[in-house]
Structure formats: C-alpha cells, structure tokens
Short mmCIF file of C-alpha atoms in Angstrom, two decimals:
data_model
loop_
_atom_site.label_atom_id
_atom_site.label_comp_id
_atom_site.label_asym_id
_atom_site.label_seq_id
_atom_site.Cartn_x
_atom_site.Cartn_y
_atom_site.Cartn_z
CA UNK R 62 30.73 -4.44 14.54
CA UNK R 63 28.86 -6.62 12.20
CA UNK R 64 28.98 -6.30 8.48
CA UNK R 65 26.09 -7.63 6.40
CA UNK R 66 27.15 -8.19 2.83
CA UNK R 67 24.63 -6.74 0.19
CA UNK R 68 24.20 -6.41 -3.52
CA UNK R 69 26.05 -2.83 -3.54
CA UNK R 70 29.06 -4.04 -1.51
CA UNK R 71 29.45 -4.61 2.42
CA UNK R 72 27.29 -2.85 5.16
CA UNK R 73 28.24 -2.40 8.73
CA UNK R 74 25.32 -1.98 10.56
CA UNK R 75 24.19 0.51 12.98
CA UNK R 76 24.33 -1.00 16.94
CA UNK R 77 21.57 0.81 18.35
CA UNK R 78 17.94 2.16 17.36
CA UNK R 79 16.75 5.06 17.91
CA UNK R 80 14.42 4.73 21.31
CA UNK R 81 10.71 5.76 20.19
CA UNK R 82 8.84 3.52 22.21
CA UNK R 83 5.20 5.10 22.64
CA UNK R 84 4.54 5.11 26.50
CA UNK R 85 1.92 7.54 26.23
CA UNK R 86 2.08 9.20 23.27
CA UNK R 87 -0.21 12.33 22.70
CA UNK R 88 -1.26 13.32 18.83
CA UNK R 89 0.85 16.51 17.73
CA UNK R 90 -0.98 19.75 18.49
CA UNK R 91 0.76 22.40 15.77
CA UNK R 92 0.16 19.80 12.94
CA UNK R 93 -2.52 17.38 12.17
CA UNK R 94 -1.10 14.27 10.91
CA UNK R 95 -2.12 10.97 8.99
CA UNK R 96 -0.11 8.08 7.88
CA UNK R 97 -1.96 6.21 4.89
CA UNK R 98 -1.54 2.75 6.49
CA UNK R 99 -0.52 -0.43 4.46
CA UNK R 100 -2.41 -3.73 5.07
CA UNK R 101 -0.73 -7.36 5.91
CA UNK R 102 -1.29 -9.82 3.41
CA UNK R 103 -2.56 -13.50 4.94
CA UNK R 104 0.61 -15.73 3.55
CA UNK R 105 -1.06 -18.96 3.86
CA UNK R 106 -4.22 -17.98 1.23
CA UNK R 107 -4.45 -19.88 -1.70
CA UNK R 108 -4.59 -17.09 -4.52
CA UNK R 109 -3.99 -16.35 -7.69
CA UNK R 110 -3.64 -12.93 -9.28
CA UNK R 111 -6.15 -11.14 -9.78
CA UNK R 112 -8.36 -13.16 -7.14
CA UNK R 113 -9.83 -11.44 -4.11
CA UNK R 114 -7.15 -10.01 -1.24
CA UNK R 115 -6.34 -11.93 1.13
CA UNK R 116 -5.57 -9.96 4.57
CA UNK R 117 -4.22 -11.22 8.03
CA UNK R 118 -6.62 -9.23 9.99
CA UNK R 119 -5.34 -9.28 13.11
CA UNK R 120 -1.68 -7.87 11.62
CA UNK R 121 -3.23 -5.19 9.74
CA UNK R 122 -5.23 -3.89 12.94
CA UNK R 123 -2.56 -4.74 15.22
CA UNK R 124 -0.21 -2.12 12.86
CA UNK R 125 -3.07 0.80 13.04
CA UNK R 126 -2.76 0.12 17.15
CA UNK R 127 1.13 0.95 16.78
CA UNK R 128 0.41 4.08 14.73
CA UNK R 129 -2.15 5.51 16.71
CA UNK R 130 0.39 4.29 20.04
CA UNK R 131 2.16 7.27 18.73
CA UNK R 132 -0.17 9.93 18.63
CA UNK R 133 -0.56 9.70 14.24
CA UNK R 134 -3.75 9.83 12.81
CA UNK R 135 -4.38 6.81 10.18
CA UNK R 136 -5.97 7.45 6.71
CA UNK R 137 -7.10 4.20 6.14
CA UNK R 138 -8.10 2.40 2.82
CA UNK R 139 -5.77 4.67 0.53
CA UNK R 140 -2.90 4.35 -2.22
CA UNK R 141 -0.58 2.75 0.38
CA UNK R 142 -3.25 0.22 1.53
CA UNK R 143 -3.10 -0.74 -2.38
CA UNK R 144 -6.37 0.14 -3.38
CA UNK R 145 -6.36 -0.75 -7.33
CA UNK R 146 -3.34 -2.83 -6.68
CA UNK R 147 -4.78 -5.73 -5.13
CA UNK R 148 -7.26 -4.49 -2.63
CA UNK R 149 -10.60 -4.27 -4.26
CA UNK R 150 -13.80 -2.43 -3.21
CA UNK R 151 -14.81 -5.38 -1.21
CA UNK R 152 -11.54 -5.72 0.27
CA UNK R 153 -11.45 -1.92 1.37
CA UNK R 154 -15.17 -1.74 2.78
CA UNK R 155 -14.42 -4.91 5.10
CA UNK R 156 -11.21 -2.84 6.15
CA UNK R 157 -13.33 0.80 6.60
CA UNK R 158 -15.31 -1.45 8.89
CA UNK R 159 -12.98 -3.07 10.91
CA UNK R 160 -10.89 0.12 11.56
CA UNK R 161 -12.99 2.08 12.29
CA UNK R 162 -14.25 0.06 14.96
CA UNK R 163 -10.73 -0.47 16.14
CA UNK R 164 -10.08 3.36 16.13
CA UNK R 165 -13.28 3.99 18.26
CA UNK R 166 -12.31 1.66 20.43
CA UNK R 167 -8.54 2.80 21.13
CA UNK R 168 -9.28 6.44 21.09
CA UNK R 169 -8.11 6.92 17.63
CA UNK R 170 -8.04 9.28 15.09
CA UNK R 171 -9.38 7.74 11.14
CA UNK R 172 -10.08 8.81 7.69
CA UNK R 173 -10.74 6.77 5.14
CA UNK R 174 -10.19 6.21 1.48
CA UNK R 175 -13.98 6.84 -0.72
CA UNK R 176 -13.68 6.61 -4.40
CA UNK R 177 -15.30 4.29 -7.38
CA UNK R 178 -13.40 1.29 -7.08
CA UNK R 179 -16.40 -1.25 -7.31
CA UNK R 180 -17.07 -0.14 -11.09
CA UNK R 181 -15.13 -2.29 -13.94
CA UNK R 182 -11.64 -1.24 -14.26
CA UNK R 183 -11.44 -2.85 -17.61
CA UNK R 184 -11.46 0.12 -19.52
CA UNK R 185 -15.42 0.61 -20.37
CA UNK R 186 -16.07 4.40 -19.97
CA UNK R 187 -19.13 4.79 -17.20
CA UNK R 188 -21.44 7.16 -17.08
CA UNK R 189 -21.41 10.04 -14.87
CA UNK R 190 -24.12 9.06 -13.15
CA UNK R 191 -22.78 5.52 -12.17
CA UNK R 192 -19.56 7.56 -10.81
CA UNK R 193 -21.61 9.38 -8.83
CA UNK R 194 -23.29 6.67 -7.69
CA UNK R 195 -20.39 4.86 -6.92
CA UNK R 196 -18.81 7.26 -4.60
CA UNK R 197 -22.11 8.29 -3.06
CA UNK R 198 -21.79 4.03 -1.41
CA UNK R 199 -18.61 4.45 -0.75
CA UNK R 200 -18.86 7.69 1.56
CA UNK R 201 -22.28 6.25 2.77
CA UNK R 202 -19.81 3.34 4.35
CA UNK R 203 -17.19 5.90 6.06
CA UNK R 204 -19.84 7.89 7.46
CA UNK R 205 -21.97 5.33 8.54
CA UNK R 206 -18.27 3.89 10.76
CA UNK R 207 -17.76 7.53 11.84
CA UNK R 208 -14.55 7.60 9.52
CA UNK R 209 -14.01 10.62 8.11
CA UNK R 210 -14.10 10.66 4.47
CA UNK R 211 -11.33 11.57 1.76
CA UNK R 212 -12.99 11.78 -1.05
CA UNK R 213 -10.23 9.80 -3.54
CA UNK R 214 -8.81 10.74 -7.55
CA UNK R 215 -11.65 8.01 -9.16
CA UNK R 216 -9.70 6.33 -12.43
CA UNK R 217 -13.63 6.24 -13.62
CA UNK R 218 -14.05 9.60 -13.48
CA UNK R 219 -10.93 10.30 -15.30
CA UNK R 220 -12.61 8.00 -18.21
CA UNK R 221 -15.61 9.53 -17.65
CA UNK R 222 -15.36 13.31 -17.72
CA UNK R 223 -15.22 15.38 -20.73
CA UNK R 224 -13.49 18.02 -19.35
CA UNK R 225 -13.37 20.37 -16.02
CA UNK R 226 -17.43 20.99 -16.18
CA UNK R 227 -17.68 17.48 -15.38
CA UNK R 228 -15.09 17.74 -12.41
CA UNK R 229 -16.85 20.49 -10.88
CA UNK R 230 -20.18 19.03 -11.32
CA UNK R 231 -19.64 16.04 -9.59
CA UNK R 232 -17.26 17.19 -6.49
CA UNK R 233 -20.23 19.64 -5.76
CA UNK R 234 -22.95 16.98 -6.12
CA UNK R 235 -20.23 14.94 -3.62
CA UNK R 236 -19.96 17.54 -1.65
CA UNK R 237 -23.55 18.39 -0.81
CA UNK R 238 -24.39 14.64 -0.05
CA UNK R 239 -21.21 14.81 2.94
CA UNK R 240 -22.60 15.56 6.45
CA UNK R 241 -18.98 16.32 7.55
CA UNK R 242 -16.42 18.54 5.88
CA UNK R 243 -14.25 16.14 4.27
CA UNK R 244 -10.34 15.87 2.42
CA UNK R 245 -10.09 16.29 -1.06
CA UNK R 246 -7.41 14.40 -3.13
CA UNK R 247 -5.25 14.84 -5.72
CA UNK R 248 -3.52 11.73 -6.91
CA UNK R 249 -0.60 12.53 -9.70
CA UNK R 250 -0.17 10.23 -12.57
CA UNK R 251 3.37 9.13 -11.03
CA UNK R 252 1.55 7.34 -8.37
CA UNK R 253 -1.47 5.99 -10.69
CA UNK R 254 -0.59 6.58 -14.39
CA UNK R 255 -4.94 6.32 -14.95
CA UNK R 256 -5.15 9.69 -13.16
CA UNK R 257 -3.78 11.39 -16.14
CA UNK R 258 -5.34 14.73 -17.22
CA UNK R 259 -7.61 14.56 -13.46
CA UNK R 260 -9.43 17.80 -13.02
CA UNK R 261 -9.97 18.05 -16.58
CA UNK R 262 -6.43 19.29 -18.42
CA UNK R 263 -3.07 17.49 -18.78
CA UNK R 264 -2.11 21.12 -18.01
CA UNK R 265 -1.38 21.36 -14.68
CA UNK R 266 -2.04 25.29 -13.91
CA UNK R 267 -5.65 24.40 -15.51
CA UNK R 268 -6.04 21.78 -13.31
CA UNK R 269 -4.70 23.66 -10.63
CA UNK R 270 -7.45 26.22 -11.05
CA UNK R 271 -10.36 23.96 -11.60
CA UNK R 272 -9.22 22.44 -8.22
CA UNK R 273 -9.54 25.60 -6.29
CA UNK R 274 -12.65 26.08 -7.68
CA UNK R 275 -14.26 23.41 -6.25
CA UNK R 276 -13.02 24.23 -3.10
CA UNK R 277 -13.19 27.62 -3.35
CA UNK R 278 -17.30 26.92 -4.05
CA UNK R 279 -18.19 24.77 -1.08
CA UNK R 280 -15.36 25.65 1.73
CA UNK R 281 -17.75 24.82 4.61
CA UNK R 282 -17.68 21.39 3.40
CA UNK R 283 -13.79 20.99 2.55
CA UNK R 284 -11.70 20.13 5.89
CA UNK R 285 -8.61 20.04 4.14
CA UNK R 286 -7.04 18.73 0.62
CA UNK R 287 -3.65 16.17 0.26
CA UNK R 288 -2.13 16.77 -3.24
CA UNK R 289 0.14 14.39 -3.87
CA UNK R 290 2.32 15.58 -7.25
CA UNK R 291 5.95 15.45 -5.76
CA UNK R 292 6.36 19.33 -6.93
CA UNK R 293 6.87 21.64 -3.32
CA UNK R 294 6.06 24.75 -5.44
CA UNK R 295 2.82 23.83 -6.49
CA UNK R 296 1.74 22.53 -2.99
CA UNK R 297 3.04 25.49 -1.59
CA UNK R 298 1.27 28.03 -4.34
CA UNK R 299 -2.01 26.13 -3.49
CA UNK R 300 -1.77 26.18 0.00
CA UNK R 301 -1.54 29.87 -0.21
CA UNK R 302 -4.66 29.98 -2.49
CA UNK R 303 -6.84 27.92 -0.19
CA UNK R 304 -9.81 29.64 1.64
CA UNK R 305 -9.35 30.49 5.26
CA UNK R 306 -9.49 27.49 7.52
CA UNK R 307 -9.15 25.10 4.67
CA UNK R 308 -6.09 23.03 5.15
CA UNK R 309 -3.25 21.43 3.09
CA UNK R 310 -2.66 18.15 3.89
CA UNK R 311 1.21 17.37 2.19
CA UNK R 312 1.51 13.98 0.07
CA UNK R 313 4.73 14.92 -1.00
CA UNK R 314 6.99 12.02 -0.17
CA UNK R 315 9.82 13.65 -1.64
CA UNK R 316 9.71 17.35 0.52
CA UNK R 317 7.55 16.82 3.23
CA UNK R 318 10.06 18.38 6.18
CA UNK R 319 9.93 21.52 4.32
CA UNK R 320 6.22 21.52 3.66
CA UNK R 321 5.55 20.61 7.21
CA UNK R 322 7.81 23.20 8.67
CA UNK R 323 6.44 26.04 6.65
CA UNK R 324 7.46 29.50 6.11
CA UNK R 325 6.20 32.75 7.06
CA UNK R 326 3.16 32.60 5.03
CA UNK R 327 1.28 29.15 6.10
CA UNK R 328 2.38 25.35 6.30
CA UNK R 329 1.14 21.63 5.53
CA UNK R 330 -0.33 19.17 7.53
CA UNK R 331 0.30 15.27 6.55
CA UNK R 332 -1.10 12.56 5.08
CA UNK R 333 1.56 10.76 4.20
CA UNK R 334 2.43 6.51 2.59
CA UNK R 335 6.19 7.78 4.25
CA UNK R 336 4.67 8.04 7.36
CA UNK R 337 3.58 4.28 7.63
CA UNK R 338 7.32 3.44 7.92
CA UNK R 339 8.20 6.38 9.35
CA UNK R 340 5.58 6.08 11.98
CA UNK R 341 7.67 6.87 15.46
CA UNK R 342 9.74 9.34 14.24
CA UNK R 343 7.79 11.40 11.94
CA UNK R 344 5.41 11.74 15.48
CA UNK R 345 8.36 12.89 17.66
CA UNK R 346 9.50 15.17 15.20
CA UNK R 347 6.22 16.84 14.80
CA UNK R 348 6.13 16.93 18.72
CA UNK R 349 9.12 18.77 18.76
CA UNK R 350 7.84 21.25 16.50
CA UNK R 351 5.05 21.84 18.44
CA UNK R 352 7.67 23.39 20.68
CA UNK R 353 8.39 26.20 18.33
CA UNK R 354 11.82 23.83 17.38
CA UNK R 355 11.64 24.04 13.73
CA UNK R 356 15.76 23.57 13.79
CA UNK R 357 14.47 20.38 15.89
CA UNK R 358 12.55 19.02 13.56
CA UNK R 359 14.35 19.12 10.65
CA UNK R 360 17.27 17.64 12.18
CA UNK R 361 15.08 14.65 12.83
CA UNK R 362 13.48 14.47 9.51
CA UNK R 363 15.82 15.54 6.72
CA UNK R 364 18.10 12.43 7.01
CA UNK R 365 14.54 10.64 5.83
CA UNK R 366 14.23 11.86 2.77
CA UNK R 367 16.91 9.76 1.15
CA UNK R 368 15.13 6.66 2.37
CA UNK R 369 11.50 7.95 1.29
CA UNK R 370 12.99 9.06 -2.52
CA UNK R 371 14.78 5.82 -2.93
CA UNK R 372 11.11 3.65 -1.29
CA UNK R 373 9.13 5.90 -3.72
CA UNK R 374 11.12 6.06 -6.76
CA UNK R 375 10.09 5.52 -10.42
CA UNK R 376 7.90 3.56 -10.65
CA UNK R 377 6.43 5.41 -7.77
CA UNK R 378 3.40 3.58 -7.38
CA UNK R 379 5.32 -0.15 -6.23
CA UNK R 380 6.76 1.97 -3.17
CA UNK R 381 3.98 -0.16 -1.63
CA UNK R 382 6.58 -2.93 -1.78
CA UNK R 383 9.15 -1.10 0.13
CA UNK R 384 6.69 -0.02 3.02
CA UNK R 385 5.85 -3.48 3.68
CA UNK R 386 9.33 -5.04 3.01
CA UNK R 387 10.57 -2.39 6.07
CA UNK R 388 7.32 -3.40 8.06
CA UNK R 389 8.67 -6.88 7.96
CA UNK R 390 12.21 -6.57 8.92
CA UNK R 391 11.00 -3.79 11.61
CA UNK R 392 9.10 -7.31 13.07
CA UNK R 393 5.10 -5.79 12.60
CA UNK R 394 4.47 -8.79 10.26
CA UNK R 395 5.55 -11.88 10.18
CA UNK R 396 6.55 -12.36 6.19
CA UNK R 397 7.05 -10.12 3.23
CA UNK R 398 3.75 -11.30 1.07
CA UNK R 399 1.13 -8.62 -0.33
CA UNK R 400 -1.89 -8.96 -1.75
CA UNK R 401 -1.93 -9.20 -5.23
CA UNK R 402 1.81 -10.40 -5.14
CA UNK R 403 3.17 -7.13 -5.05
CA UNK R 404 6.23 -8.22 -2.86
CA UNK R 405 7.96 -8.78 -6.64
CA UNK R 406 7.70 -5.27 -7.73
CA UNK R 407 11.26 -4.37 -6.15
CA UNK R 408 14.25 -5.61 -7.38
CA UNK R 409 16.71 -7.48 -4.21
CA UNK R 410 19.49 -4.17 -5.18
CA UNK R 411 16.25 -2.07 -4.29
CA UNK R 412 15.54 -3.67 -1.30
CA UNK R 413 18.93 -3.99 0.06
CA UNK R 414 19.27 -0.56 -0.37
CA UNK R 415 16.08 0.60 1.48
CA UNK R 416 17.37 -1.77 4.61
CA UNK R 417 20.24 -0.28 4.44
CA UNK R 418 19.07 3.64 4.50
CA UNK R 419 16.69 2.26 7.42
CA UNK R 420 18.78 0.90 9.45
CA UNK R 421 21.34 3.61 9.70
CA UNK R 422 18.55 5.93 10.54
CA UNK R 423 18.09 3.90 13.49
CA UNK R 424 14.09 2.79 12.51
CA UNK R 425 14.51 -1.07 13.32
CA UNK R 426 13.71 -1.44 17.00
CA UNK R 427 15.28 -4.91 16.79
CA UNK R 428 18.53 -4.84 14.67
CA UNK R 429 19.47 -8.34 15.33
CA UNK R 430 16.13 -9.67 13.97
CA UNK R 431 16.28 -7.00 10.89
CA UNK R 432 19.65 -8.61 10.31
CA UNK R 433 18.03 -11.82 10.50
CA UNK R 434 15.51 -11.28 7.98
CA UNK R 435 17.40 -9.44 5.86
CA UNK R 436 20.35 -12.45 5.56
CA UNK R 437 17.48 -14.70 4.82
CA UNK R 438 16.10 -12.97 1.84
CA UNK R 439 19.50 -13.06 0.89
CA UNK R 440 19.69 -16.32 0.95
CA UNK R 441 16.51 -17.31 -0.70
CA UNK R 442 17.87 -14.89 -3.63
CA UNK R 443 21.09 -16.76 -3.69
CA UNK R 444 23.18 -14.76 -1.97
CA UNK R 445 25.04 -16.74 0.97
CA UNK R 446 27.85 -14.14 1.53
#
C-alpha cells in the first residue's frame, strides 16, 4: 500500500476507483438533474487581476462532454463557473455561446446562468430600469442559443430595490418577456455576501413569502426554482408550498441525498456546484433511484457529504477552488490555475484534505496520476516528505 504524507499526518491511499465509466449513459428519469459546471482557466495568459478571463476552451467544453457522457444535465454560466469571481459578462456570453452549441450538438441537456453582470459592480446603485434592462440581454442571449434560462440573484438588484415591491415588479416584468418557463434562483449570502437581504427582507420567512409570490403569480412561466441557503427545512417547507408542477431544484451542498430522496410528501431535483466533482456518481446514484432503491442511493451518496461540507466550507463561496483543484488531480485539466487567480483561495491543509476525502471515495479514475499531482503540489509548497 502506498502512503502519501500530508499536512494532517500520513495517508494510505485507496488502490482502486470506483468504475463509472459512461458507455452509454442515459439522463436519470425520476429526477432531473444539473451540475453547475466550472470553467478551465488558459495557464499560459498573461493576466493580471482584475483583467478579462482567460479560458482554455477546448478544456472547458471537453469537461461539459464528460458530464453530459453521464446522462447530467449542465447549468452552465453559474456560481461555480465563477461568475463575479473572475468570469465577467463578456466572459459568460462567449461561454452561453459555445455550450450551447456543444450541447446541441452532443444531444445535451443546458441551462444557463442570466443575471446583470455587465452593469458596474463598483458599488453605484442602478436604476431599476437599467436592471431590467440588463437581464432582459442576458436572457435574450440564452434564448437566442436554445439554453434554457435561470434567471440568477442580480447583486444590482439587491442595490437597487427598495424593498419586496421592487422584487416582485421586476421578476414579473422578467417573466413576461421569457418565451420558455424558466428556473428561478435564490443565491444565500454564504455563497455571495452582496445577496444580502435578496427578495426584499434580511428576514428570511419574509423573503420566503415574497418568493412564492412571484411564483405563485406567473406559474406557467416558472419550470422550477434552485434555492441555495444550506438550511433542508426551508427547502423542504418551500417545496411543499410550490404550485403544482413547479419544481424544486436542491442547491443545498450540504443535504442534498436527503432532499433528492424525498419523503412522502414531494422531493428535489438538482442543480448542484457538488455535482461538477461529483459528476459519475451523483448520475449512478440517481439511476439507481430511479429503480425505486432509495436505500441504494443513499448508500452511494451519504459518504459525499463529508467531502462536499469540507469543498464548500466557510468561506463558502472559494469552494470554486476545491472543484477545480479535484478536476485537476481527477486528470480533466491539465493545471490547477483559475481565472481571476482563484487557485489561492484554499489553504494546502484544505486541499490536502479534500484529496484525501476524494480519493477514499474512490472519485479519481487514475490514482497513480492523482498521487502524482498531489506529491507535486506538495512539493512546490515545500513539502518533500
């Protein structure tokens, strides 16, 4: 057996993967699911912060082949493909475009990311109509690339509004201009501390309720909504306050086999950052419980959730830097850059850690080249045990 030697002591590692190869993969049938897709930085780009992101096309499309290989749905241009951490407006629309062709051209299933992100971030409170505006281009784009749209928490909103009036205003002015029904999303302040107070109140029941009533106003053009608060009881008290044939897409990256399985009164779907890494399993887990095998499932997806609390752990929004980090060592890029730099947000202890978790759950399909990489970035941190 070999033993790897990291920051929290000695690590013998696990001898075989788990064997997920795709063959041919259909989608799930009991559960529709997403997995918000990261993107692959170009290493070789001279950049600076705050410059324009640089992305290694060919990666980043060749990583949306390997989810959709599996039967997962990706929701493109999101949190996890770091939208407002590196990826600007520009960067996202030339990613919409590309994917989308991709996904029409493999079969696959997309939605994609529409929110405000080409209006200053500096601060400057817009008006409402430049929000509107903003997001009317943006869901122009996905349409026009036969993405389906997710209509995205907008930071300028949140500077914007002046309370839930504003909220409802706009989502229904949104939600008249869609052709298609589209997914709604909540974004908690733990993954983008701007979003604070979204839907109008800081109190969460209020927000809770001004939510619904968006929905609960223009149903025939809400497919589903993905709250993403890390809090299983609210998800599930929505969920059961959601119009018939409205779904409830789970972001919850800390209680998402739960949520998925159900209980006797309804269940989530997925959109999920966990997923990215996850990609193979989460797919033959939700395959299984297609089969009626909730017992099934769980056994495959519980032992996860260590790995996804410790990749998306305060401060929750850098678990970006863990989903790419396990990309890398899983061999679907060929460094550990990000746009924007972002590969510094995790601390080596963090890192080691989240190889560690990964490989005993058997997600590397190449341990002796995880090993590899992970012994290097050991070394280029100065650690040569």
């Amino acid at each position: 057996m070999t033993t790897i030697h990291l920051p929290q002591g000695p690590y013998t590692l696990r001898t075989t993967p788990l064997d997920l190869a795709p063959g041919a993969a259909a989608a799930p049938t009991s559960r529709t699911v997403f997995s918000a897709a990261h993107v692959v930085a170009d290493p070789y780009a001279d950049v600076a912060p705050g410059d324009p992101a640089a992305v290694d096309w060919e990666s980043t499309l060749a990583f949306r082949r390997h989810l959709w290989a599996h039967g997962l749905g990706v929701a493109e241009a999101m949190d996890t493909a770091q939208r407002g951490m590196g990826l600007d407006w520009a960067g996202a629309a030339e990613l919409i475009r590309r994917s989308a062709a991709e996904a029409k051209a493999v079969g696959g299933r997309i939605a994609c990311g529409v929110g405000t992100d080409q209006l200053p971030d500096d601060g400057t409170v817009p008006t409402l109509a430049e929000v509107r505006s903003a997001y009317e281009e943006q869901l122009a784009l996905a349409e026009e690339h036969g993405a389906q749209p997710i209509l995205m928490a907008s930071r300028a909103l949140a500077r914007a509004a002046q309370g839930p009036e504003d909220y409802l205003a706009t989502y229904a002015h949104l939600l008249r201009q869609a052709s298609e029904p589209v997914i709604l999303h909540w974004l908690g302040p733990m993954f983008d501390p701007a979003l604070e107070g979204y839907w109008g109140s800081a109190d969460l029941d209020e927000a809770t309720d001004t939510f619904l009533k968006v929905i609960a106003e223009h149903p025939d053009k809400v497919d589903g909504i993905k709250i993403s608060l890390l809090d299983a009881a609210r998800e599930i008290d929505v969920r059961r306050r959601l119009p018939s044939g409205v779904r409830c897409y789970t972001g919850d990256d800390f209680n998402y086999p739960e949520l998925i399985a159900g209980d006797e009164r309804g269940f989530s779907h997925a959109l999920l950052g966990i997923f990215d890494p996850l990609g193979p399993l989460a797919a033959h887990a939700v395959r299984v419980l297609d089969t009626g095998d909730v017992d099934g499932f769980r056994a495959l997806l519980d032992p996860t959730v260590e790995l996804s609390r410790h990749l998306f752990q305060r401060p929750t929004r850098f678990y970006k830097t863990g989903v790419v980090f396990l990309a890398w060592l899983a061999g679907h890029q060929d460094h550990f850059t990000m746009v924007g730099g972002l590969q510094s947000a995790r601390s080596l202890p963090h890192l080691a850690k989240a190889y560690e978790l990964a490989d005993g759950l058997g997600l590397f399909p190449d341990p002796e080249l995880a090993e590899h990489r992970m012994r290097a970035l050991l070394a280029v941190h100065g650690g040569t045990r």
